Amino acid sequence: GRIRLIHCTLVPGLKLSADGTPLSPSTPSLIIDSANTRVEIDHSIVGGLRAVEDAHVQIVNSIVDATDETGVAYANTDGKVACGKVAGGPLHIENSTIIGKVHTTVMEMASNTIFLASPSGVQVQRHQEGCVRVSYLPVGARGPRRYRCQPESDADAGRVHPLVASLRYGEPEYCQLSPYCPVEIRQGADDESEMGAFHDLYQPQRESHLRARLDEYLRFGLEAGIFYAT
């Protein structure tokens, strides 16, 4: 009753054309149609997921990519899934980036996670169960209680939005946050690291430590800056 995907890639869109465009952008990478099945996705990249209501899915340090913010990243296996209107089984997400709409019966926990979806693209049926903490949610998202999530208000939605260097699988900057991403996202995790799949790199902390050490070794009158290769 359990399947584990660790350090795996299920190519979003199943297959890429010569220019990197997904050939089947709306086709899910994984379909769970067996009840009482537990799926664990860890340090992996996958396309859209479909799970029956009795299945349980846990996603940690991973990317779920429906190839577009208007696509369906997670929902049920029902035929109406193209509209993202049928809820999939309970979902637990940590330190991950989700590209596309999410519709689940229960959001047991979402922590340090970025949901890149169109407005109202995250829908949870049972609002009295679970929690979403220190995560980014699109405007109009409906789910369980929130704790320190972004944006904090609709007025902040225009400014506080993840800036991602690239959303195309296969490019070096894939799903990496831009240096110009708002600090509420780039240092918005519970330990002041970045939200999303690259949380465990602790980039903000590494940059701060590097800047502090650079100043100790610079000659008087010189300044140093950090330039990213990718």
PDB file of N, CA and C in Angstrom, residues 32-86:
ATOM      1  N   ILE A  32      -2.971   7.748  -9.159  1.00  0.00           N
ATOM      2  CA  ILE A  32      -3.166   6.805  -8.051  1.00  0.00           C
ATOM      3  C   ILE A  32      -4.651   6.478  -7.991  1.00  0.00           C
ATOM      4  N   ASP A  33      -5.045   5.320  -8.509  1.00  0.00           N
ATOM      5  CA  ASP A  33      -6.460   4.964  -8.530  1.00  0.00           C
ATOM      6  C   ASP A  33      -6.770   3.798  -7.605  1.00  0.00           C
ATOM      7  N   SER A  34      -5.833   3.465  -6.709  1.00  0.00           N
ATOM      8  CA  SER A  34      -6.037   2.387  -5.751  1.00  0.00           C
ATOM      9  C   SER A  34      -6.284   2.980  -4.369  1.00  0.00           C
ATOM     10  N   ALA A  35      -7.368   2.574  -3.731  1.00  0.00           N
ATOM     11  CA  ALA A  35      -7.712   3.108  -2.413  1.00  0.00           C
ATOM     12  C   ALA A  35      -6.696   2.659  -1.363  1.00  0.00           C
ATOM     13  N   ASN A  36      -6.593   3.463  -0.296  1.00  0.00           N
ATOM     14  CA  ASN A  36      -5.710   3.153   0.837  1.00  0.00           C
ATOM     15  C   ASN A  36      -4.249   3.025   0.426  1.00  0.00           C
ATOM     16  N   THR A  37      -3.873   3.771  -0.596  1.00  0.00           N
ATOM     17  CA  THR A  37      -2.485   3.796  -1.045  1.00  0.00           C
ATOM     18  C   THR A  37      -1.813   5.063  -0.528  1.00  0.00           C
ATOM     19  N   ARG A  38      -0.575   4.931  -0.083  1.00  0.00           N
ATOM     20  CA  ARG A  38       0.201   6.070   0.385  1.00  0.00           C
ATOM     21  C   ARG A  38       1.361   6.318  -0.587  1.00  0.00           C
ATOM     22  N   VAL A  39       1.441   7.525  -1.095  1.00  0.00           N
ATOM     23  CA  VAL A  39       2.499   7.902  -2.033  1.00  0.00           C
ATOM     24  C   VAL A  39       3.379   8.968  -1.378  1.00  0.00           C
ATOM     25  N   GLU A  40       4.679   8.728  -1.375  1.00  0.00           N
ATOM     26  CA  GLU A  40       5.644   9.667  -0.794  1.00  0.00           C
ATOM     27  C   GLU A  40       6.589  10.123  -1.894  1.00  0.00           C
ATOM     28  N   ILE A  41       6.631  11.428  -2.115  1.00  0.00           N
ATOM     29  CA  ILE A  41       7.490  12.028  -3.142  1.00  0.00           C
ATOM     30  C   ILE A  41       8.518  12.894  -2.432  1.00  0.00           C
ATOM     31  N   ASP A  42       9.794  12.555  -2.580  1.00  0.00           N
ATOM     32  CA  ASP A  42      10.854  13.202  -1.809  1.00  0.00           C
ATOM     33  C   ASP A  42      12.008  13.586  -2.745  1.00  0.00           C
ATOM     34  N   HIS A  43      12.402  14.867  -2.728  1.00  0.00           N
ATOM     35  CA  HIS A  43      13.506  15.349  -3.558  1.00  0.00           C
ATOM     36  C   HIS A  43      13.328  14.904  -5.014  1.00  0.00           C
ATOM     37  N   SER A  44      12.163  15.187  -5.567  1.00  0.00           N
ATOM     38  CA  SER A  44      11.856  14.744  -6.925  1.00  0.00           C
ATOM     39  C   SER A  44      11.176  15.856  -7.714  1.00  0.00           C
ATOM     40  N   ILE A  45      11.135  15.666  -9.031  1.00  0.00           N
ATOM     41  CA  ILE A  45      10.390  16.536  -9.936  1.00  0.00           C
ATOM     42  C   ILE A  45       9.353  15.673 -10.640  1.00  0.00           C
ATOM     43  N   VAL A  46       8.102  16.066 -10.559  1.00  0.00           N
ATOM     44  CA  VAL A  46       7.039  15.299 -11.199  1.00  0.00           C
ATOM     45  C   VAL A  46       6.076  16.251 -11.895  1.00  0.00           C
ATOM     46  N   GLY A  47       5.307  15.709 -12.818  1.00  0.00           N
ATOM     47  CA  GLY A  47       4.253  16.482 -13.452  1.00  0.00           C
ATOM     48  C   GLY A  47       2.997  16.445 -12.593  1.00  0.00           C
ATOM     49  N   GLY A  48       1.848  16.641 -13.204  1.00  0.00           N
ATOM     50  CA  GLY A  48       0.588  16.644 -12.462  1.00  0.00           C
ATOM     51  C   GLY A  48       0.318  15.307 -11.793  1.00  0.00           C
ATOM     52  N   LEU A  49      -0.427  15.354 -10.687  1.00  0.00           N
ATOM     53  CA  LEU A  49      -0.773  14.157  -9.918  1.00  0.00           C
ATOM     54  C   LEU A  49      -2.283  14.010  -9.858  1.00  0.00           C
ATOM     55  N   ARG A  50      -2.767  12.767  -9.908  1.00  0.00           N
ATOM     56  CA  ARG A  50      -4.182  12.471  -9.743  1.00  0.00           C
ATOM     57  C   ARG A  50      -4.308  11.368  -8.692  1.00  0.00           C
ATOM     58  N   ALA A  51      -5.159  11.577  -7.715  1.00  0.00           N
ATOM     59  CA  ALA A  51      -5.297  10.599  -6.629  1.00  0.00           C
ATOM     60  C   ALA A  51      -6.753  10.477  -6.208  1.00  0.00           C
ATOM     61  N   VAL A  52      -7.224   9.242  -6.037  1.00  0.00           N
ATOM     62  CA  VAL A  52      -8.576   9.020  -5.542  1.00  0.00           C
ATOM     63  C   VAL A  52      -8.673   9.517  -4.096  1.00  0.00           C
ATOM     64  N   GLU A  53      -9.902   9.709  -3.632  1.00  0.00           N
ATOM     65  CA  GLU A  53     -10.113  10.318  -2.318  1.00  0.00           C
ATOM     66  C   GLU A  53      -9.527   9.502  -1.173  1.00  0.00           C
ATOM     67  N   ASP A  54      -9.424   8.186  -1.321  1.00  0.00           N
ATOM     68  CA  ASP A  54      -8.924   7.339  -0.240  1.00  0.00           C
ATOM     69  C   ASP A  54      -7.410   7.176  -0.257  1.00  0.00           C
ATOM     70  N   ALA A  55      -6.736   7.778  -1.221  1.00  0.00           N
ATOM     71  CA  ALA A  55      -5.271   7.740  -1.255  1.00  0.00           C
ATOM     72  C   ALA A  55      -4.714   8.893  -0.428  1.00  0.00           C
ATOM     73  N   HIS A  56      -3.443   8.785  -0.068  1.00  0.00           N
ATOM     74  CA  HIS A  56      -2.777   9.824   0.713  1.00  0.00           C
ATOM     75  C   HIS A  56      -1.458  10.149   0.028  1.00  0.00           C
ATOM     76  N   VAL A  57      -1.198  11.436  -0.177  1.00  0.00           N
ATOM     77  CA  VAL A  57       0.011  11.854  -0.886  1.00  0.00           C
ATOM     78  C   VAL A  57       0.815  12.802  -0.006  1.00  0.00           C
ATOM     79  N   GLN A  58       2.110  12.501   0.118  1.00  0.00           N
ATOM     80  CA  GLN A  58       3.033  13.359   0.865  1.00  0.00           C
ATOM     81  C   GLN A  58       4.139  13.827  -0.078  1.00  0.00           C
ATOM     82  N   ILE A  59       4.373  15.130  -0.104  1.00  0.00           N
ATOM     83  CA  ILE A  59       5.375  15.729  -1.000  1.00  0.00           C
ATOM     84  C   ILE A  59       6.351  16.533  -0.157  1.00  0.00           C
ATOM     85  N   VAL A  60       7.639  16.226  -0.275  1.00  0.00           N
ATOM     86  CA  VAL A  60       8.666  16.893   0.529  1.00  0.00           C
ATOM     87  C   VAL A  60       9.837  17.282  -0.373  1.00  0.00           C
ATOM     88  N   ASN A  61      10.275  18.545  -0.269  1.00  0.00           N
ATOM     89  CA  ASN A  61      11.454  19.019  -1.008  1.00  0.00           C
ATOM     90  C   ASN A  61      11.373  18.670  -2.494  1.00  0.00           C
ATOM     91  N   SER A  62      10.239  18.933  -3.096  1.00  0.00           N
ATOM     92  CA  SER A  62      10.018  18.500  -4.477  1.00  0.00           C
ATOM     93  C   SER A  62       9.306  19.580  -5.284  1.00  0.00           C
ATOM     94  N   ILE A  63       9.216  19.318  -6.590  1.00  0.00           N
ATOM     95  CA  ILE A  63       8.510  20.196  -7.523  1.00  0.00           C
ATOM     96  C   ILE A  63       7.406  19.393  -8.198  1.00  0.00           C
ATOM     97  N   VAL A  64       6.188  19.914  -8.146  1.00  0.00           N
ATOM     98  CA  VAL A  64       5.069  19.339  -8.892  1.00  0.00           C
ATOM     99  C   VAL A  64       4.697  20.361  -9.958  1.00  0.00           C
ATOM    100  N   ASP A  65       4.856  19.996 -11.215  1.00  0.00           N
ATOM    101  CA  ASP A  65       4.754  20.967 -12.303  1.00  0.00           C
ATOM    102  C   ASP A  65       3.690  20.532 -13.312  1.00  0.00           C
ATOM    103  N   ALA A  66       2.587  21.265 -13.340  1.00  0.00           N
ATOM    104  CA  ALA A  66       1.534  21.026 -14.336  1.00  0.00           C
ATOM    105  C   ALA A  66       1.805  21.762 -15.638  1.00  0.00           C
ATOM    106  N   THR A  67       3.017  22.322 -15.773  1.00  0.00           N
ATOM    107  CA  THR A  67       3.540  23.041 -16.948  1.00  0.00           C
ATOM    108  C   THR A  67       2.942  24.430 -17.129  1.00  0.00           C
ATOM    109  N   ASP A  68       1.968  24.793 -16.305  1.00  0.00           N
ATOM    110  CA  ASP A  68       1.375  26.130 -16.392  1.00  0.00           C
ATOM    111  C   ASP A  68       0.571  26.394 -15.124  1.00  0.00           C
ATOM    112  N   GLU A  69       0.486  27.654 -14.732  1.00  0.00           N
ATOM    113  CA  GLU A  69      -0.260  27.999 -13.523  1.00  0.00           C
ATOM    114  C   GLU A  69      -1.748  27.711 -13.663  1.00  0.00           C
ATOM    115  N   THR A  70      -2.233  27.611 -14.886  1.00  0.00           N
ATOM    116  CA  THR A  70      -3.650  27.299 -15.109  1.00  0.00           C
ATOM    117  C   THR A  70      -3.891  25.799 -15.252  1.00  0.00           C
ATOM    118  N   GLY A  71      -2.828  25.007 -15.293  1.00  0.00           N
ATOM    119  CA  GLY A  71      -2.982  23.559 -15.381  1.00  0.00           C
ATOM    120  C   GLY A  71      -3.393  22.975 -14.039  1.00  0.00           C
ATOM    121  N   VAL A  72      -3.618  21.666 -13.992  1.00  0.00           N
ATOM    122  CA  VAL A  72      -4.043  20.984 -12.772  1.00  0.00           C
ATOM    123  C   VAL A  72      -2.867  20.201 -12.214  1.00  0.00           C
ATOM    124  N   ALA A  73      -2.350  20.632 -11.075  1.00  0.00           N
ATOM    125  CA  ALA A  73      -1.217  19.959 -10.447  1.00  0.00           C
ATOM    126  C   ALA A  73      -1.661  18.781  -9.586  1.00  0.00           C
ATOM    127  N   TYR A  74      -2.821  18.928  -8.933  1.00  0.00           N
ATOM    128  CA  TYR A  74      -3.284  17.852  -8.045  1.00  0.00           C
ATOM    129  C   TYR A  74      -4.808  17.860  -7.986  1.00  0.00           C
ATOM    130  N   ALA A  75      -5.404  16.707  -8.212  1.00  0.00           N
ATOM    131  CA  ALA A  75      -6.860  16.569  -8.142  1.00  0.00           C
ATOM    132  C   ALA A  75      -7.195  15.086  -8.171  1.00  0.00           C
ATOM    133  N   ASN A  76      -8.486  14.793  -8.301  1.00  0.00           N
ATOM    134  CA  ASN A  76      -8.957  13.413  -8.334  1.00  0.00           C
ATOM    135  C   ASN A  76      -8.759  12.817  -9.725  1.00  0.00           C
ATOM    136  N   THR A  77      -8.973  11.517  -9.833  1.00  0.00           N
ATOM    137  CA  THR A  77      -8.859  10.833 -11.123  1.00  0.00           C
ATOM    138  C   THR A  77     -10.135  10.913 -11.940  1.00  0.00           C
ATOM    139  N   ASP A  78     -11.158  11.579 -11.421  1.00  0.00           N
ATOM    140  CA  ASP A  78     -12.448  11.677 -12.092  1.00  0.00           C
ATOM    141  C   ASP A  78     -12.314  12.336 -13.463  1.00  0.00           C
ATOM    142  N   GLY A  79     -13.241  12.081 -14.329  1.00  0.00           N
ATOM    143  CA  GLY A  79     -13.200  12.627 -15.680  1.00  0.00           C
ATOM    144  C   GLY A  79     -13.268  14.142 -15.730  1.00  0.00           C
ATOM    145  N   LYS A  80     -13.787  14.787 -14.666  1.00  0.00           N
ATOM    146  CA  LYS A  80     -13.894  16.235 -14.649  1.00  0.00           C
ATOM    147  C   LYS A  80     -12.589  16.908 -14.242  1.00  0.00           C
ATOM    148  N   VAL A  81     -11.535  16.124 -14.089  1.00  0.00           N
ATOM    149  CA  VAL A  81     -10.293  16.660 -13.561  1.00  0.00           C
ATOM    150  C   VAL A  81      -9.707  17.759 -14.445  1.00  0.00           C
ATOM    151  N   ALA A  82     -10.054  17.748 -15.734  1.00  0.00           N
ATOM    152  CA  ALA A  82      -9.543  18.784 -16.614  1.00  0.00           C
ATOM    153  C   ALA A  82      -9.942  20.168 -16.142  1.00  0.00           C
ATOM    154  N   CYS A  83     -11.048  20.258 -15.443  1.00  0.00           N
ATOM    155  CA  CYS A  83     -11.500  21.534 -14.896  1.00  0.00           C
ATOM    156  C   CYS A  83     -10.994  21.747 -13.471  1.00  0.00           C
ATOM    157  N   GLY A  84     -10.321  20.760 -12.935  1.00  0.00           N
ATOM    158  CA  GLY A  84      -9.811  20.888 -11.577  1.00  0.00           C
ATOM    159  C   GLY A  84     -10.905  20.979 -10.540  1.00  0.00           C
ATOM    160  N   LYS A  85     -12.064  20.339 -10.782  1.00  0.00           N
ATOM    161  CA  LYS A  85     -13.208  20.505  -9.894  1.00  0.00           C
ATOM    162  C   LYS A  85     -13.450  19.327  -8.955  1.00  0.00           C
ATOM    163  N   VAL A  86     -12.647  18.289  -9.082  1.00  0.00           N
ATOM    164  CA  VAL A  86     -12.859  17.118  -8.254  1.00  0.00           C
ATOM    165  C   VAL A  86     -11.661  16.937  -7.338  1.00  0.00           C
TER     166      VAL A  86
END
